[in-house]
mmCIF file of C-alpha atoms in Angstrom:
data_model
loop_
_atom_site.group_PDB
_atom_site.id
_atom_site.type_symbol
_atom_site.label_atom_id
_atom_site.label_comp_id
_atom_site.label_asym_id
_atom_site.label_seq_id
_atom_site.Cartn_x
_atom_site.Cartn_y
_atom_site.Cartn_z
ATOM 1 C CA MET A 1 -2.056 -15.941 13.824
ATOM 2 C CA THR A 2 1.237 -14.971 12.175
ATOM 3 C CA THR A 3 1.616 -11.604 10.761
ATOM 4 C CA LYS A 4 2.881 -11.692 7.200
ATOM 5 C CA LYS A 5 5.294 -9.336 5.627
ATOM 6 C CA VAL A 6 4.587 -7.801 2.307
ATOM 7 C CA LEU A 7 7.028 -5.691 0.254
ATOM 8 C CA ILE A 8 5.455 -3.181 -2.109
ATOM 9 C CA ILE A 9 8.238 -2.461 -4.615
ATOM 10 C CA CYS A 10 8.235 0.178 -7.269
ATOM 11 C CA GLY A 11 11.063 2.015 -9.117
ATOM 12 C CA THR A 12 11.272 4.799 -6.611
ATOM 13 C CA GLY A 13 9.362 3.659 -3.383
ATOM 14 C CA VAL A 14 7.030 6.546 -3.629
ATOM 15 C CA ALA A 15 4.278 7.098 -6.050
ATOM 16 C CA THR A 16 2.949 3.852 -7.404
ATOM 17 C CA SER A 17 3.909 1.947 -4.373
ATOM 18 C CA THR A 18 1.661 4.193 -2.150
ATOM 19 C CA VAL A 19 -1.330 3.422 -4.400
ATOM 20 C CA VAL A 20 -0.623 -0.252 -4.408
ATOM 21 C CA ALA A 21 0.102 -0.419 -0.766
ATOM 22 C CA ALA A 22 -3.200 1.208 0.174
ATOM 23 C CA LYS A 23 -5.095 -1.300 -1.943
ATOM 24 C CA VAL A 24 -3.290 -4.371 -0.715
ATOM 25 C CA ARG A 25 -3.722 -3.300 3.041
ATOM 26 C CA ASP A 26 -7.455 -2.745 2.445
ATOM 27 C CA HIS A 27 -7.805 -5.966 0.863
ATOM 28 C CA LEU A 28 -5.851 -8.040 3.358
ATOM 29 C CA ALA A 29 -7.603 -6.274 6.370
ATOM 30 C CA ALA A 30 -11.094 -7.112 4.732
ATOM 31 C CA ALA A 31 -9.996 -10.662 4.281
ATOM 32 C CA GLY A 32 -8.752 -10.952 7.971
ATOM 33 C CA ILE A 33 -5.119 -11.500 6.995
ATOM 34 C CA ALA A 34 -2.660 -9.869 9.366
ATOM 35 C CA ALA A 35 -0.041 -8.362 7.285
ATOM 36 C CA ASP A 36 2.778 -5.748 7.601
ATOM 37 C CA VAL A 37 2.768 -3.891 4.385
ATOM 38 C CA VAL A 38 5.990 -1.964 3.629
ATOM 39 C CA GLN A 39 6.821 0.203 0.715
ATOM 40 C CA GLY A 40 10.213 0.260 -1.055
ATOM 41 C CA LYS A 41 12.179 0.598 -4.089
ATOM 42 C CA VAL A 42 14.104 -2.036 -6.290
ATOM 43 C CA MET A 43 17.427 -0.801 -5.068
ATOM 44 C CA ASP A 44 16.313 -1.832 -1.402
ATOM 45 C CA LEU A 45 16.397 -5.519 -2.708
ATOM 46 C CA LEU A 46 19.962 -5.319 -3.869
ATOM 47 C CA GLY A 47 21.555 -4.745 -0.471
ATOM 48 C CA GLY A 48 21.014 -8.289 0.656
ATOM 49 C CA ALA A 49 18.192 -10.830 1.219
ATOM 50 C CA PRO A 50 15.172 -8.949 2.168
ATOM 51 C CA GLU A 51 12.875 -10.650 4.933
ATOM 52 C CA ALA A 52 9.376 -10.926 3.449
ATOM 53 C CA ASP A 53 6.739 -13.421 2.687
ATOM 54 C CA LEU A 54 5.721 -11.717 -0.586
ATOM 55 C CA ILE A 55 6.765 -8.997 -2.925
ATOM 56 C CA VAL A 56 4.051 -7.011 -4.853
ATOM 57 C CA ALA A 57 5.928 -5.236 -7.676
ATOM 58 C CA THR A 58 4.976 -2.567 -10.151
ATOM 59 C CA THR A 59 8.521 -3.041 -11.769
ATOM 60 C CA GLU A 60 10.854 -5.762 -12.643
ATOM 61 C CA ILE A 61 12.503 -7.586 -9.856
ATOM 62 C CA PRO A 62 16.055 -8.862 -10.015
ATOM 63 C CA ALA A 63 16.183 -12.659 -10.727
ATOM 64 C CA ALA A 64 18.213 -13.133 -7.758
ATOM 65 C CA VAL A 65 15.640 -12.281 -5.275
ATOM 66 C CA GLU A 66 14.068 -15.508 -4.071
ATOM 67 C CA ILE A 67 10.895 -14.185 -2.499
ATOM 68 C CA PRO A 68 7.547 -14.967 -4.480
ATOM 69 C CA VAL A 69 6.538 -11.837 -6.629
ATOM 70 C CA VAL A 70 3.080 -10.812 -7.628
ATOM 71 C CA ARG A 71 2.954 -8.342 -10.542
ATOM 72 C CA ALA A 72 0.970 -5.246 -9.514
ATOM 73 C CA LEU A 73 0.284 -3.437 -12.691
ATOM 74 C CA PRO A 74 -3.492 -4.363 -12.467
ATOM 75 C CA LEU A 75 -3.786 -2.659 -9.178
ATOM 76 C CA LEU A 76 -2.712 0.630 -11.074
ATOM 77 C CA THR A 77 -4.843 0.043 -14.161
ATOM 78 C CA GLY A 78 -7.796 -1.550 -12.384
ATOM 79 C CA VAL A 79 -7.934 -4.260 -15.243
ATOM 80 C CA GLY A 80 -7.650 -7.553 -13.431
ATOM 81 C CA GLN A 81 -7.356 -5.944 -10.059
ATOM 82 C CA ASP A 82 -9.606 -8.361 -8.252
ATOM 83 C CA ALA A 83 -7.682 -11.532 -9.615
ATOM 84 C CA VAL A 84 -4.338 -9.958 -8.336
ATOM 85 C CA LEU A 85 -5.795 -9.147 -4.975
ATOM 86 C CA ALA A 86 -7.328 -12.703 -4.582
ATOM 87 C CA ASP A 87 -3.718 -14.132 -5.593
ATOM 88 C CA ILE A 88 -2.070 -12.006 -2.986
ATOM 89 C CA ALA A 89 -4.591 -13.107 -0.301
ATOM 90 C CA ALA A 90 -4.226 -16.784 -1.251
ATOM 91 C CA ARG A 91 -0.435 -16.717 -1.067
ATOM 92 C CA LEU A 92 -0.559 -15.212 2.445
ATOM 93 C CA SER A 93 -3.402 -17.600 3.800
#
């Protein structure tokens, strides 16, 4: 089993990414998906090509980033959260 890398990106890499990272980690663990979930900020993406299988973002991601992006706002509001978590798991399976 290959461990996937997921970047949780928000504006500052602190507040909202912490909430989203916890939910993503818990969901992936429950689904039996091995993943390294790492928090960061948008500026981290501008310093070169980040290595990750998926970005889960609470903010806009620059168009130059070629890694697939899942919008994470539902993980903060709770509205549509299950669908987003299912999408993340499906993309990493």
